[in-house]
């Protein structure tokens, strides 16, 4: 786990605030000399942008600043349409959103405590729990030894007696060492005890691939946890999602698996004043329609929502009006919203980063086939990560996970436009 | 041989890895085969006083000395009063008769699945659990019927649960291996070995949290974690020994070392078979006690539970005991040596306690017989009750998955729970 520290310090160096003090991603594009881009940087700057640029320019590396600059100029309006709002709306990174949600819930309820590796003095492996130790003390922000099974079980035992633990896994890959407790003693206990003992626990942490972290640190666990009755599985995308869903998760009387995304932590999203209120909660089990459309439905969660939205922008130019659904909750899955959307558009593309077999797209496809078969005008297109353990090499890793052009191509296939089956780059 | 009142020195054996074995009794142990086969070694002398002075200043000193003084100062020559004696006897008889009845019912087809019986180990359960308050918690493994009974769960509820009826303590949804009772603080019943240990550590953590953070000053609830010799090799066990000692949690780790994990002998599975030694390695006292002798277990338990209640931290207690039946009712139990079984059968804890009570004139034969008769009736009644209880209805299948009625964050009033401003307690301003 030592390389996590390296990645963090690397990030800290890259995310120095620009002179304006503004941490928006878009400003970093311009302040950085483009010829010094190395492959690792792709992970931090919007991957989709570079992917498209590379395809257009037809090179895999060593880009000339001028050529890219032209492309950047062309693409800038697209990016800024996503990000530039009037200065009156507040922007908040997902990291700050999670931190503020934890802070508020711990202040409101003394039963809430945080437990995990490096949550205290290190201020959180990804700085999500920054400042909480100073505010609430070491009894409520508990640094643990490297004992996932042990402290996950301790959290469950504490939850049996009415405390509300928030257990942080440094990444959900490490939750495999504790999965016995997440499933057997947390998820199943309310059922086994016939309602006598409920477990109001939250297991949270980054899920899915990051950038260049290799096979053992890149798996998406949405499908595994989403198949277990007794668990609620939430997948926030934006800062508002992060705040609302984490608060709902902490207040919920049942075990919640809260799958975040490491690459989203630094991304800023606008937040409404309502979302900043300390009693703001989002309902569990309801998806959000991020973009209304009438030609095709694209479902996604976590980081893929951003990709889907960008793909929708691209599809718009080709005359395809896409509806993007942010699932927000894998279990309970909002089948009603998905089916209603498919009945409207008649075509469906599901997007996820996890392995394809038995994945979330498979479940959504089955649900739609069961409930809205007559409404489908085309087979459901399922986009998932490649069926391989995640490679390390940057170009292989890029091929192993869905990119924006994959979503665009799949949408066009579903609309019966002729497109090549696979990526050409 | 096992119980002879006040004359014999304490049954406790506290050792440190750095100190040489000094007791002459230990030297008399049969060294060709390890003493864990149980026949040659029954008691161990406690450390001599000079050794005690060489000890590091930890609470371990208190364990030995306090018990020693208590024994010398006690007026009576008895280790427990008549009421306590009868209570413990009744509890042990209940455990034994209940488990025998379970076997009968299983072979008649009323019970099914995995059933693990506790015959022979009653001394550990009664010795420890009868010293607890109602608010103290017990966490166990799949061999949990008797732990639940000792903690106070009614025999009717346990029997119905085993029959899979809706009147069981978990409405038939848990089964033999998952006995839960929120009222009696029985926190399970876990099928995976080692799974209950972190849960117990969490319950102890809650007790400490309530005292320190929630400021419930008198919260001194203790948690007991029961598990076997096989579990003592599992990673979660060591993780929790570390954390419990690190944070000084009010927990007692009770190892029911019955020498066998299904068919795997403890000696074949463990590099160092003396489990109590693993305690001091993590900074807590490790105690070995004869688990076939309820009075000895009770003394050790008193001290360990007292330590936890006073906030001095955890204790690891290894009880050398034996299960008279196989691992479960499906186990043909062919690997164990009949001579070994006979040896331990001769040390039956119930017979031993009965002998002690009668010889020390704490109870008469008639009183004990009356207790046995009463328990027989209780268990018969439990079987009848379970027989006549209804099976769960079809609608019960989907119930209790979530505490939240619809599982969507929707409260009983039909609105989203998150919209209710009272959803979180507390008045802190943010």
Coordinates of C-alpha atoms in Angstrom, one line a residue, chain B:
Chain B
X1 CA -9.8 -35.9 41.7
X2 CA -11.1 -32.7 40.1
X3 CA -13.0 -30.9 42.9
X4 CA -11.8 -31.1 46.4
X5 CA -12.7 -27.7 47.8
X6 CA -10.5 -25.3 49.5
X7 CA -7.6 -27.5 50.3
X8 CA -6.1 -27.6 46.9
X9 CA -4.3 -24.6 45.7
X10 CA -5.8 -22.5 42.9
X11 CA -6.4 -24.0 39.5
X12 CA -4.9 -21.0 37.8
X13 CA -1.8 -21.2 35.8
X14 CA -0.3 -18.0 34.6
X15 CA 2.9 -18.1 32.8
X16 CA 5.2 -15.8 30.9
X17 CA 7.2 -16.9 28.0
X18 CA 10.3 -15.4 29.4
X19 CA 10.1 -17.3 32.7
X20 CA 11.3 -20.8 33.2
X21 CA 8.8 -23.4 34.1
X22 CA 9.3 -23.9 37.8
X23 CA 6.5 -25.8 39.1
X24 CA 7.3 -29.4 39.9
X25 CA 3.9 -30.6 38.8
X26 CA 4.6 -29.4 35.3
X27 CA 7.8 -31.3 35.4
X28 CA 5.8 -34.4 36.3
X29 CA 3.8 -34.0 33.2
X30 CA 4.0 -36.7 30.7
X31 CA 6.5 -35.3 28.3
X32 CA 6.4 -38.0 25.7
X33 CA 3.0 -37.1 24.6
X34 CA 1.9 -33.6 25.4
X35 CA -0.2 -33.1 28.5
X36 CA -3.1 -31.9 26.3
X37 CA -4.4 -35.4 26.2
X38 CA -5.5 -34.5 29.6
X39 CA -5.1 -37.6 31.7
X40 CA -1.9 -36.9 33.5
X41 CA -2.3 -33.3 34.4
X42 CA -5.3 -32.0 36.3
X43 CA -4.0 -29.2 38.3
X44 CA -1.1 -26.9 38.1
X45 CA 0.4 -25.1 40.9
X46 CA 0.4 -21.4 40.8
X47 CA 3.6 -19.5 40.5
X48 CA 5.6 -19.3 43.7
X49 CA 5.7 -15.9 45.5
X50 CA 9.3 -15.2 44.5
X51 CA 8.3 -15.6 40.9
X52 CA 5.4 -13.2 41.5
X53 CA 7.8 -10.5 42.6
X54 CA 9.8 -10.9 39.4
X55 CA 6.7 -10.2 37.4
X56 CA 6.3 -7.0 35.4
X57 CA 3.9 -4.6 36.9
X58 CA 0.8 -5.6 35.1
X59 CA -2.6 -6.6 36.3
X60 CA -1.7 -10.3 35.9
X61 CA -0.3 -10.1 39.4
X62 CA -3.7 -9.3 40.6
X63 CA -5.3 -12.3 39.1
X64 CA -3.3 -14.8 41.0
X65 CA -2.9 -12.9 44.2
X66 CA -6.5 -11.8 44.6
X67 CA -7.9 -15.2 44.1
X68 CA -5.3 -16.7 46.5
X69 CA -6.2 -14.3 49.2
X70 CA -9.8 -14.7 48.8
X71 CA -9.5 -18.4 49.2
X72 CA -7.5 -18.1 52.4
X73 CA -9.7 -15.5 53.9
X74 CA -13.0 -17.2 53.2
X75 CA -14.8 -18.4 56.2
X76 CA -16.5 -21.3 54.8
X77 CA -14.5 -24.0 53.1
X78 CA -16.7 -23.7 50.1
X79 CA -16.2 -22.1 46.7
X80 CA -19.7 -21.0 46.3
X81 CA -22.9 -20.6 48.2
X82 CA -25.8 -23.1 48.1
X83 CA -27.9 -20.9 45.9
X84 CA -25.1 -20.3 43.5
X85 CA -24.3 -24.0 43.5
X86 CA -27.9 -25.0 42.7
X87 CA -28.1 -22.3 40.0
X88 CA -25.0 -23.6 38.3
X89 CA -26.1 -27.2 38.6
X90 CA -29.5 -26.4 37.2
X91 CA -27.9 -24.6 34.3
X92 CA -25.6 -27.4 33.5
X93 CA -28.4 -30.0 33.7
X94 CA -30.5 -27.8 31.4
X95 CA -27.7 -27.7 28.9
X96 CA -27.1 -31.4 29.0
X97 CA -30.7 -32.5 28.9
X98 CA -31.5 -30.0 26.1
X99 CA -28.7 -31.2 23.9
X100 CA -29.6 -34.8 24.4
X101 CA -33.2 -33.9 23.5
X102 CA -31.8 -32.2 20.4
X103 CA -30.1 -35.3 19.3
X104 CA -33.3 -37.3 19.8
X105 CA -35.3 -34.8 17.8
X106 CA -32.8 -34.7 15.0
X107 CA -32.9 -38.4 14.5
X108 CA -36.7 -38.2 14.5
X109 CA -36.5 -35.7 11.7
X110 CA -37.8 -32.7 13.6
X111 CA -34.5 -30.8 13.4
X112 CA -32.4 -30.6 10.3
X113 CA -29.3 -29.1 8.8
X114 CA -26.3 -28.6 10.9
X115 CA -26.7 -29.2 14.6
X116 CA -23.6 -29.0 16.9
X117 CA -24.0 -30.2 20.4
X118 CA -22.3 -29.0 23.5
X119 CA -22.3 -32.2 25.7
X120 CA -19.4 -32.2 28.0
X121 CA -18.5 -28.5 27.8
X122 CA -21.3 -27.3 30.1
X123 CA -18.8 -26.2 32.7
X124 CA -17.5 -23.5 30.5
X125 CA -20.8 -22.0 29.6
X126 CA -22.3 -22.2 33.1
X127 CA -19.0 -21.1 34.8
X128 CA -18.8 -18.0 32.7
X129 CA -22.2 -16.9 31.7
X130 CA -23.8 -17.3 35.1
X131 CA -21.6 -14.5 36.3
X132 CA -22.9 -12.0 33.8
X133 CA -25.5 -9.3 34.1
X134 CA -28.3 -9.0 31.6
X135 CA -26.6 -6.1 29.8
X136 CA -23.4 -8.0 29.2
X137 CA -23.1 -9.6 25.8
X138 CA -22.2 -13.1 24.7
X139 CA -20.9 -14.0 21.2
X140 CA -20.6 -17.6 20.2
X141 CA -20.0 -19.9 17.3
X142 CA -22.3 -22.5 15.8
X143 CA -22.2 -24.5 19.1
X144 CA -24.4 -21.9 20.7
X145 CA -27.5 -23.6 22.0
X146 CA -26.2 -23.8 25.6
X147 CA -24.7 -20.3 25.5
X148 CA -28.1 -18.9 24.6
X149 CA -29.8 -21.0 27.3
X150 CA -27.3 -20.0 30.0
X151 CA -27.7 -16.3 29.1
X152 CA -31.4 -16.6 29.7
X153 CA -33.1 -17.3 26.4
X154 CA -36.1 -19.5 27.2
X155 CA -35.7 -23.2 26.3
X156 CA -39.0 -23.0 24.4
X157 CA -37.7 -20.2 22.1
X158 CA -34.5 -22.1 21.4
X159 CA -36.2 -25.4 20.7
X160 CA -38.7 -23.7 18.4
X161 CA -35.9 -22.0 16.5
X162 CA -34.3 -25.4 16.0
X163 CA -37.5 -26.9 14.7
X164 CA -37.8 -23.9 12.3
X165 CA -41.0 -22.6 13.7
X166 CA -42.1 -19.1 13.8
X167 CA -42.1 -18.9 17.6
X168 CA -38.4 -19.4 17.7
X169 CA -36.1 -16.8 19.1
X170 CA -35.3 -15.7 15.5
X171 CA -38.7 -16.7 14.1
X172 CA -37.2 -19.7 12.4
X173 CA -35.0 -17.6 10.2
X174 CA -31.7 -18.2 12.0
X175 CA -31.5 -21.8 12.9
X176 CA -29.2 -23.8 15.1
X177 CA -26.1 -21.9 14.2
X178 CA -27.5 -18.4 14.4
X179 CA -29.0 -17.8 17.8
X180 CA -29.7 -14.1 18.3
X181 CA -31.5 -12.4 21.2
X182 CA -31.5 -8.7 21.5
X183 CA -33.2 -8.9 24.9
X184 CA -30.7 -11.2 26.4
X185 CA -27.7 -9.7 24.5
X186 CA -26.8 -12.9 22.7
X187 CA -25.2 -11.5 19.6
X188 CA -25.0 -14.8 17.7
X189 CA -24.4 -17.6 16.7
X190 CA -21.9 -17.5 13.7
X191 CA -21.2 -20.2 11.3
X192 CA -17.8 -19.1 10.3
X193 CA -15.2 -19.7 12.9
X194 CA -13.5 -16.5 14.0
X195 CA -16.3 -14.4 12.7
X196 CA -17.7 -13.8 16.1
X197 CA -14.5 -12.6 17.6
X198 CA -14.4 -9.2 15.9
X199 CA -18.1 -8.8 16.5
X200 CA -17.5 -9.4 20.2
X201 CA -14.6 -7.0 20.1
X202 CA -17.0 -4.4 18.5
X203 CA -19.5 -4.9 21.3
X204 CA -16.8 -4.3 23.8
X205 CA -15.7 -1.3 21.9
X206 CA -19.3 0.0 22.2
X207 CA -19.2 -0.4 25.9
X208 CA -16.0 1.7 26.1
X209 CA -17.4 4.2 23.6
X210 CA -20.6 4.6 25.6
X211 CA -18.5 5.3 28.7
X212 CA -16.0 7.7 27.1
X213 CA -17.8 9.4 24.3
X214 CA -21.5 9.2 25.2
X215 CA -20.6 9.8 28.8
X216 CA -22.8 7.0 30.2
X217 CA -20.4 6.9 33.2
X218 CA -21.6 3.6 34.6
X219 CA -21.5 1.6 31.5
X220 CA -19.3 -1.3 32.3
X221 CA -20.8 -4.0 30.1
X222 CA -18.5 -6.9 29.5
X223 CA -18.5 -9.1 26.4
X224 CA -17.6 -12.7 26.3
X225 CA -16.4 -14.3 23.1
X226 CA -16.6 -18.1 22.9
X227 CA -14.7 -20.0 20.3
X228 CA -12.7 -23.2 19.9
X229 CA -9.2 -24.4 19.5
X230 CA -9.4 -24.4 15.7
X231 CA -10.3 -20.7 15.7
X232 CA -7.2 -19.9 17.7
X233 CA -5.2 -20.3 14.4
X234 CA -7.4 -17.9 12.5
X235 CA -6.1 -14.5 11.5
X236 CA -9.1 -12.6 12.8
X237 CA -8.4 -14.0 16.3
X238 CA -5.0 -12.4 16.3
X239 CA -6.2 -9.2 14.9
X240 CA -8.7 -8.9 17.7
X241 CA -6.3 -9.8 20.4
X242 CA -4.1 -7.0 19.2
X243 CA -6.9 -4.4 19.1
X244 CA -8.5 -5.4 22.3
X245 CA -5.3 -5.2 24.2
X246 CA -4.3 -2.0 22.3
X247 CA -7.5 -0.2 23.3
X248 CA -8.1 -2.0 26.6
X249 CA -11.5 -3.3 25.7
X250 CA -13.8 -5.0 28.3
X251 CA -13.8 -8.4 26.7
X252 CA -12.9 -11.9 27.7
X253 CA -11.7 -14.3 25.0
X254 CA -12.8 -17.7 26.1
X255 CA -11.2 -20.6 24.2
X256 CA -13.1 -23.8 24.5
X257 CA -10.2 -26.1 23.7
X258 CA -11.8 -29.5 23.1
X259 CA -8.8 -30.7 21.2
X260 CA -10.7 -31.4 18.0
X261 CA -11.8 -29.3 15.1
X262 CA -14.1 -31.8 13.4
X263 CA -11.5 -34.4 12.7
X264 CA -8.4 -32.3 12.9
X265 CA -6.6 -32.7 16.2
X266 CA -5.4 -29.6 17.8
X267 CA -1.9 -31.0 18.0
X268 CA -1.8 -31.6 14.2
X269 CA -3.0 -28.1 13.4
X270 CA -1.1 -25.8 15.8
X271 CA 2.5 -25.0 16.0
X272 CA 2.4 -24.2 19.7
X273 CA -0.7 -26.0 21.2
X274 CA -0.7 -23.9 24.3
X275 CA -3.2 -21.3 23.4
X276 CA -3.1 -19.3 26.6
X277 CA 0.5 -18.3 25.6
X278 CA -0.9 -16.2 22.8
X279 CA -2.3 -13.8 25.3
X280 CA 0.9 -12.4 26.8
X281 CA 2.3 -12.1 23.2
X282 CA -0.3 -9.4 22.7
X283 CA -0.1 -7.8 26.1
X284 CA -2.9 -9.5 28.0
X285 CA -2.9 -12.2 30.6
X286 CA -3.3 -15.7 29.3
X287 CA -4.9 -18.2 31.7
X288 CA -5.3 -21.9 31.4
X289 CA -8.0 -23.6 33.3
X290 CA -9.5 -27.1 33.6
X291 CA -12.7 -26.7 31.7
X292 CA -14.2 -29.9 33.0
X293 CA -14.4 -28.3 36.5
X294 CA -17.1 -25.7 36.8
X295 CA -15.8 -24.3 40.0
X296 CA -12.4 -23.6 38.7
X297 CA -13.8 -22.1 35.6
X298 CA -16.0 -19.9 37.7
X299 CA -13.1 -18.6 39.7
X300 CA -11.1 -17.7 36.7
X301 CA -14.2 -16.2 35.1
X302 CA -14.8 -14.0 38.1
X303 CA -11.4 -12.6 37.9
X304 CA -11.4 -12.1 34.2
X305 CA -14.8 -10.5 34.1
X306 CA -13.9 -8.4 37.0
X307 CA -10.8 -7.2 35.2
X308 CA -12.8 -6.2 32.2
X309 CA -15.4 -4.5 34.3
X310 CA -12.8 -2.4 36.1
X311 CA -11.4 -1.3 32.8
X312 CA -8.1 -3.2 33.0
X313 CA -8.5 -4.7 29.6
X314 CA -9.0 -8.1 28.0
X315 CA -8.0 -11.6 29.1
X316 CA -7.5 -14.8 27.2
X317 CA -8.8 -17.8 29.0
X318 CA -8.1 -21.3 27.6
X319 CA -10.5 -23.9 29.0
X320 CA -9.4 -27.4 28.4
X321 CA -12.6 -29.3 27.8
X322 CA -14.0 -32.0 25.7
X323 CA -17.1 -32.7 23.7
X324 CA -18.6 -36.1 24.3
X325 CA -20.4 -36.2 21.0
X326 CA -19.1 -35.7 17.5
X327 CA -18.5 -32.3 16.0
X328 CA -22.1 -32.3 14.7
X329 CA -24.9 -34.8 14.5
X330 CA -23.6 -35.6 11.0
X331 CA -20.1 -36.5 12.2
X332 CA -19.5 -40.2 12.7
X333 CA -16.7 -39.4 15.1
X334 CA -14.4 -42.1 14.1
X335 CA -11.1 -40.4 14.5
X336 CA -11.1 -40.0 18.3
X337 CA -9.6 -42.6 20.5
X338 CA -12.3 -44.4 22.6
X339 CA -9.8 -44.4 25.5
X340 CA -9.6 -40.6 25.3
X341 CA -13.3 -40.3 25.3
X342 CA -13.6 -42.6 28.3
X343 CA -11.0 -40.6 30.2
X344 CA -13.0 -37.4 29.7
X345 CA -16.3 -39.1 30.4
X346 CA -15.0 -40.0 33.8
X347 CA -14.5 -36.2 34.3
X348 CA -18.0 -35.3 33.4
X349 CA -18.5 -31.8 34.9
X350 CA -22.1 -32.5 36.0
X351 CA -21.1 -35.6 37.9
X352 CA -18.2 -33.8 39.5
X353 CA -20.3 -30.8 40.6
X354 CA -23.0 -33.1 42.0
X355 CA -20.4 -35.0 44.0
X356 CA -19.0 -31.7 45.3
X357 CA -22.3 -30.4 46.3
X358 CA -23.2 -33.5 48.1
X359 CA -19.9 -34.0 49.8
X360 CA -19.7 -30.5 51.0
X361 CA -23.2 -30.7 52.3
X362 CA -24.4 -27.8 50.2
X363 CA -27.3 -29.8 48.8
X364 CA -28.9 -33.1 49.3
X365 CA -29.4 -35.8 46.8
X366 CA -33.1 -35.2 46.9
X367 CA -32.8 -31.5 46.0
X368 CA -30.6 -32.3 43.0
X369 CA -33.0 -35.0 41.9
X370 CA -35.8 -32.4 42.1
X371 CA -33.8 -30.1 39.9
X372 CA -33.2 -32.8 37.4
X373 CA -36.9 -33.6 37.3
X374 CA -37.8 -30.0 36.9
X375 CA -35.4 -29.6 34.0
X376 CA -36.8 -32.8 32.3
X377 CA -40.2 -31.2 32.5
X378 CA -38.9 -27.9 31.1
X379 CA -37.3 -29.6 28.1
X380 CA -40.4 -31.8 27.5
X381 CA -42.5 -28.7 27.6
X382 CA -40.2 -27.0 25.1
X383 CA -40.5 -29.9 22.7
X384 CA -44.2 -29.9 22.9
X385 CA -44.4 -26.2 22.4
X386 CA -42.1 -26.4 19.4
X387 CA -44.1 -29.2 18.0
X388 CA -47.3 -27.4 18.2
X389 CA -46.0 -24.1 17.0
X390 CA -46.8 -23.0 13.4
X391 CA -44.3 -22.9 10.7
X392 CA -43.5 -19.5 9.3
X393 CA -46.1 -18.2 6.8
X394 CA -45.1 -17.5 3.2
X395 CA -45.1 -13.8 3.6
X396 CA -42.4 -14.2 6.2
X397 CA -39.9 -15.1 3.5
X398 CA -39.3 -11.5 2.4
X399 CA -39.5 -9.9 5.8
X400 CA -36.6 -8.6 7.9
X401 CA -34.1 -8.2 5.1
X402 CA -33.8 -4.6 6.1
X403 CA -34.7 -2.7 9.2
X404 CA -36.0 -0.1 6.9
X405 CA -39.5 -1.4 6.0
X406 CA -39.2 -0.9 2.2
X407 CA -35.5 -0.8 1.9
X408 CA -35.6 2.4 0.0
X409 CA -35.1 4.7 2.8
X410 CA -38.9 4.9 3.1
X411 CA -40.1 5.1 6.7
X412 CA -43.3 3.7 8.1
X413 CA -45.2 6.8 7.3
X414 CA -44.6 6.2 3.6
X415 CA -42.4 9.3 3.2
X416 CA -38.7 9.2 2.6
X417 CA -36.9 8.9 5.9
X418 CA -34.3 11.3 4.8
X419 CA -36.8 14.1 4.6
X420 CA -37.7 13.8 8.2
X421 CA -35.8 16.5 10.1
X422 CA -35.7 14.3 13.2
X423 CA -34.0 11.6 11.4
X424 CA -30.7 12.3 13.1
X425 CA -30.6 12.9 16.8
X426 CA -28.6 15.7 18.3
X427 CA -28.8 19.5 18.3
X428 CA -25.2 20.4 17.4
X429 CA -25.0 23.4 15.1
X430 CA -22.9 22.8 12.1

